[in-house]
CSV table of C-alpha atoms in Angstrom, one decimal:
chain,number,residue,atom,x,y,z
R,1,MET,CA,-18.9,83.2,-35.0
R,2,PRO,CA,-19.0,84.2,-31.3
R,3,ALA,CA,-16.2,86.5,-30.1
R,4,LEU,CA,-13.4,84.8,-28.2
R,5,ASN,CA,-13.1,85.7,-24.5
R,6,SER,CA,-10.2,87.8,-23.3
R,7,SER,CA,-8.4,84.9,-21.6
R,8,TYR,CA,-8.4,83.0,-24.9
R,9,LYS,CA,-6.8,85.9,-26.8
R,10,ARG,CA,-3.8,85.7,-24.6
R,11,LEU,CA,-3.2,82.0,-25.3
R,12,SER,CA,-0.6,81.1,-27.9
R,13,LEU,CA,1.8,78.4,-28.8
R,14,PHE,CA,4.5,81.1,-29.4
R,15,THR,CA,6.2,83.6,-27.2
R,16,GLY,CA,6.1,87.3,-27.9
R,17,THR,CA,9.3,86.9,-29.9
R,18,GLY,CA,8.0,84.0,-32.0
R,19,GLU,CA,9.7,81.2,-30.1
R,20,ARG,CA,7.8,77.9,-30.0
R,21,LYS,CA,6.3,76.8,-26.6
R,22,TYR,CA,5.9,73.2,-27.6
R,23,LEU,CA,8.2,70.4,-28.6
R,24,ASN,CA,8.1,69.4,-32.3
R,25,GLU,CA,8.0,65.8,-33.4
R,26,ALA,CA,11.8,65.4,-33.4
R,27,GLU,CA,12.1,66.9,-30.0
R,28,ARG,CA,9.3,64.7,-28.6
R,29,ASP,CA,11.2,61.7,-29.9
R,30,ARG,CA,14.5,62.8,-28.4
R,31,PHE,CA,12.9,63.5,-25.0
R,32,LEU,CA,11.3,60.1,-24.7
R,33,LYS,CA,14.5,58.3,-25.8
R,34,THR,CA,16.5,60.4,-23.3
R,35,VAL,CA,14.3,59.7,-20.2
R,36,PRO,CA,16.4,56.7,-19.2
R,37,ILE,CA,19.2,59.1,-18.4
R,38,LEU,CA,17.4,59.4,-15.0
R,39,GLU,CA,18.7,56.4,-13.1
R,40,ASN,CA,15.7,56.1,-10.8
R,41,PRO,CA,12.8,54.3,-12.6
R,42,ILE,CA,10.3,56.2,-10.5
R,43,GLU,CA,11.6,59.5,-11.9
R,44,GLN,CA,11.5,58.0,-15.4
R,45,THR,CA,7.8,57.1,-15.1
R,46,TYR,CA,7.0,60.6,-13.9
R,47,CYS,CA,8.5,62.2,-17.0
R,48,GLU,CA,6.8,59.5,-19.2
R,49,MET,CA,3.4,60.3,-17.5
R,50,LEU,CA,3.7,63.9,-18.7
R,51,PHE,CA,4.7,62.7,-22.2
R,52,TRP,CA,1.9,60.2,-22.6
R,53,THR,CA,-1.0,62.1,-21.1
R,54,GLY,CA,-0.2,65.8,-21.5
R,55,CYS,CA,-1.2,66.4,-17.9
R,56,ARG,CA,0.1,69.2,-15.8
R,57,VAL,CA,3.1,68.9,-13.4
R,58,SER,CA,0.8,69.1,-10.3
R,59,GLU,CA,-1.8,66.8,-11.8
R,60,ALA,CA,0.8,64.0,-12.2
R,61,LEU,CA,2.1,64.6,-8.7
R,62,SER,CA,-1.4,64.1,-7.3
R,63,LEU,CA,-1.9,60.7,-8.9
R,64,THR,CA,-2.2,57.7,-6.6
R,65,HIS,CA,-2.1,54.0,-7.4
R,66,GLN,CA,-5.9,54.0,-7.5
R,67,HIS,CA,-5.9,56.4,-10.4
R,68,ILE,CA,-4.2,53.9,-12.7
R,69,ASP,CA,-6.7,51.6,-14.4
R,70,LEU,CA,-4.6,48.7,-15.5
R,71,GLU,CA,-7.5,46.8,-17.1
R,72,GLU,CA,-8.8,49.7,-19.2
R,73,ARG,CA,-5.2,51.1,-19.7
R,74,MET,CA,-6.3,54.5,-18.5
R,75,VAL,CA,-5.1,57.1,-16.1
R,76,ILE,CA,-7.8,58.9,-14.1
R,77,ILE,CA,-6.5,62.5,-13.7
R,78,ARG,CA,-8.1,65.1,-11.5
R,79,SER,CA,-8.5,68.3,-13.5
R,80,LEU,CA,-6.9,70.8,-11.1
R,81,LYS,CA,-7.6,74.0,-13.1
R,82,LYS,CA,-11.2,73.5,-14.2
R,83,ARG,CA,-13.4,76.2,-12.9
R,84,SER,CA,-16.8,74.7,-13.9
R,85,LYS,CA,-20.0,75.5,-11.9
R,86,GLN,CA,-20.2,71.8,-11.2
R,87,LYS,CA,-19.3,71.2,-7.5
R,88,GLY,CA,-16.7,68.7,-6.3
R,89,PRO,CA,-13.5,67.3,-7.9
R,90,GLN,CA,-13.6,66.6,-11.6
R,91,TYR,CA,-11.7,63.7,-13.2
R,92,ARG,CA,-10.9,62.8,-16.7
R,93,PRO,CA,-9.8,59.4,-18.0
R,94,VAL,CA,-6.8,59.5,-20.4
R,95,PRO,CA,-5.8,56.4,-22.4
R,96,ILE,CA,-2.1,55.3,-22.2
R,97,PRO,CA,-0.1,52.8,-24.3
R,98,ASP,CA,0.0,49.2,-23.1
R,99,HIS,CA,3.7,49.3,-22.5
R,100,PHE,CA,3.5,52.4,-20.3
R,101,ALA,CA,0.7,50.8,-18.3
R,102,ASP,CA,2.9,47.7,-17.8
R,103,SER,CA,5.8,50.0,-16.8
R,104,LEU,CA,3.7,51.7,-14.2
R,105,ASN,CA,2.6,48.4,-12.8
R,106,GLU,CA,6.2,47.0,-12.7
R,107,VAL,CA,7.8,50.1,-11.2
R,108,HIS,CA,5.0,51.2,-8.8
R,109,SER,CA,3.4,47.8,-8.0
R,110,VAL,CA,0.0,49.2,-9.0
R,111,GLY,CA,-1.8,45.9,-9.0
R,112,ILE,CA,-0.6,45.0,-5.5
R,113,HIS,CA,-1.6,48.5,-4.2
R,114,HIS,CA,-5.0,48.1,-5.7
R,115,MET,CA,-5.6,45.0,-3.6
R,116,THR,CA,-4.5,46.7,-0.4
R,117,GLY,CA,-6.5,49.9,-1.2
R,118,SER,CA,-3.4,52.1,-0.9
R,119,VAL,CA,-4.0,55.8,-1.7
R,120,GLU,CA,-0.3,56.7,-1.6
R,121,ARG,CA,0.9,59.0,-4.3
R,122,LEU,CA,2.9,57.5,-7.1
R,123,TRP,CA,5.5,60.2,-6.8
R,124,ASP,CA,6.2,61.7,-3.4
R,125,PHE,CA,8.6,64.4,-4.5
R,126,SER,CA,8.0,68.1,-4.7
R,127,ARG,CA,7.1,70.3,-7.7
R,128,THR,CA,10.6,71.7,-7.6
R,129,THR,CA,12.1,68.2,-7.8
R,130,ALA,CA,9.8,67.4,-10.7
R,131,TRP,CA,10.9,70.5,-12.6
R,132,VAL,CA,14.6,69.6,-12.0
R,133,ARG,CA,14.1,66.1,-13.4
R,134,ILE,CA,12.2,67.4,-16.4
R,135,ASN,CA,15.0,69.9,-17.0
R,136,THR,CA,17.6,67.2,-16.7
R,137,VAL,CA,16.0,65.2,-19.5
R,138,MET,CA,15.5,68.3,-21.7
R,139,LYS,CA,19.2,69.3,-21.4
R,140,ALA,CA,20.4,65.9,-22.1
R,141,ALA,CA,18.1,65.7,-25.2
R,142,ASN,CA,19.5,69.1,-26.3
R,143,ILE,CA,16.1,70.8,-26.1
R,144,LYS,CA,16.4,74.4,-25.1
R,145,GLY,CA,14.2,77.5,-25.0
R,146,ALA,CA,10.6,78.2,-24.0
R,147,MET,CA,9.5,74.6,-24.8
R,148,ALA,CA,12.0,72.9,-22.5
R,149,CYS,CA,9.6,72.5,-19.5
R,150,GLY,CA,6.6,70.5,-18.4
R,151,ARG,CA,4.2,72.9,-20.1
R,152,GLY,CA,6.2,72.4,-23.3
R,153,LEU,CA,5.4,68.7,-23.0
R,154,ARG,CA,1.7,69.4,-22.4
R,155,HIS,CA,1.6,71.7,-25.5
R,156,SER,CA,3.4,69.1,-27.6
R,157,TYR,CA,0.8,66.5,-26.6
R,158,GLY,CA,-1.9,68.7,-27.9
R,159,VAL,CA,-0.1,69.5,-31.2
R,160,HIS,CA,0.8,65.8,-31.7
R,161,ALA,CA,-2.8,64.8,-31.2
R,162,ALA,CA,-4.0,67.4,-33.7
R,163,LEU,CA,-1.4,66.3,-36.3
R,164,LYS,CA,-2.7,62.7,-35.9
R,165,GLY,CA,-6.2,63.8,-36.6
R,166,ILE,CA,-7.6,63.3,-33.1
R,167,PRO,CA,-11.0,65.1,-32.9
R,168,GLU,CA,-10.7,68.5,-31.2
R,169,THR,CA,-13.3,67.6,-28.6
R,170,ARG,CA,-11.4,64.5,-27.7
R,171,ILE,CA,-8.2,66.5,-27.2
R,172,GLN,CA,-10.2,68.9,-25.1
R,173,ARG,CA,-11.3,66.1,-22.8
R,174,TRP,CA,-7.9,64.5,-22.5
R,175,LEU,CA,-6.2,67.8,-21.6
R,176,GLY,CA,-9.0,68.8,-19.3
R,177,HIS,CA,-9.8,72.1,-21.0
R,178,GLU,CA,-13.0,73.8,-19.8
R,179,ASN,CA,-13.8,75.2,-23.2
R,180,LEU,CA,-13.0,74.3,-26.8
R,181,GLU,CA,-11.5,77.8,-27.5
R,182,THR,CA,-8.5,76.8,-25.4
R,183,THR,CA,-8.0,73.5,-27.3
R,184,SER,CA,-8.1,75.3,-30.6
R,185,ILE,CA,-4.7,76.8,-30.1
R,186,TYR,CA,-3.3,73.4,-31.2
R,187,LEU,CA,-4.4,74.1,-34.7
R,188,ASP,CA,-2.0,77.1,-34.7
R,189,ILE,CA,1.1,75.1,-35.6
R,190,ALA,CA,4.1,75.9,-37.8
R,191,GLY,CA,7.4,74.6,-39.1
R,192,PRO,CA,7.7,70.8,-39.6
R,193,GLU,CA,4.2,70.3,-38.2
R,194,ASP,CA,2.7,72.8,-40.7
R,195,ARG,CA,4.5,71.0,-43.5
R,196,ALA,CA,3.2,67.6,-42.3
R,197,ILE,CA,-0.4,68.9,-42.7
R,198,ALA,CA,0.4,70.5,-46.1
R,199,GLU,CA,1.8,67.1,-47.3
R,200,ARG,CA,-1.7,65.7,-47.0
R,201,MET,CA,-2.7,68.0,-49.9
R,202,TRP,CA,0.3,66.8,-52.0
R,203,GLU,CA,-0.3,63.1,-51.8
C-alpha cells in the first residue's frame, strides 16, 4: 500500500482533544428542521445548499442561476480548491433532491433567469454573513462545538454518504476531492455512526 502524503496525515474527523468535526445523524436532522428559523427564504436555501451538496461556503456563494440544472436535478459546482495540473476552472455536478430543486426554482426564479441568461449569484451576501446565518441555525438546533460550522456540514455530508453505502469514488467526485486519500477520512467514524455500521453484522 503506498504511503500517505503528509497533507493527508493531518486530516481527521476529530480535533486534537477527540471532539467530532462533523454532525451526526441526529444533529443533521435537527439542523435541517431548524433552517426555517431564518425568516428570509433566500438565506434558508443557502443553508440547505450546504446540507444537500456538502459544498464549501465559498463554493455555494459563487453559484449562479446557470449552475442549477432543473431538468437533471443537479447543481454544477466549481471546485475552488482543486490543484490539478489541468488548466482552467473545474466543475462537478452534484445531484440534489427534487424538492430542493423545486425550492431553488421557487425562491430564486431559476427557470426565468435561465431564459434571460442571467449570471447573477444566487446569494449576494458575504462569507461573514454566510457564517452568521449558519451559526444562527446551529445555535437554534442546539449544535455546539467544532462541528457547528459550514465545514461541519461538509464533513457530515461525507459521513452520511459513507453510511448509506455510496461508493468512495462517488463521494470523492461530489465533494470535489483531488485524491481518494482525502475522501477516505469518512470511513473514520465513531459513536452512533460506528454502531450503525456494526448493526449490519448483527442483522
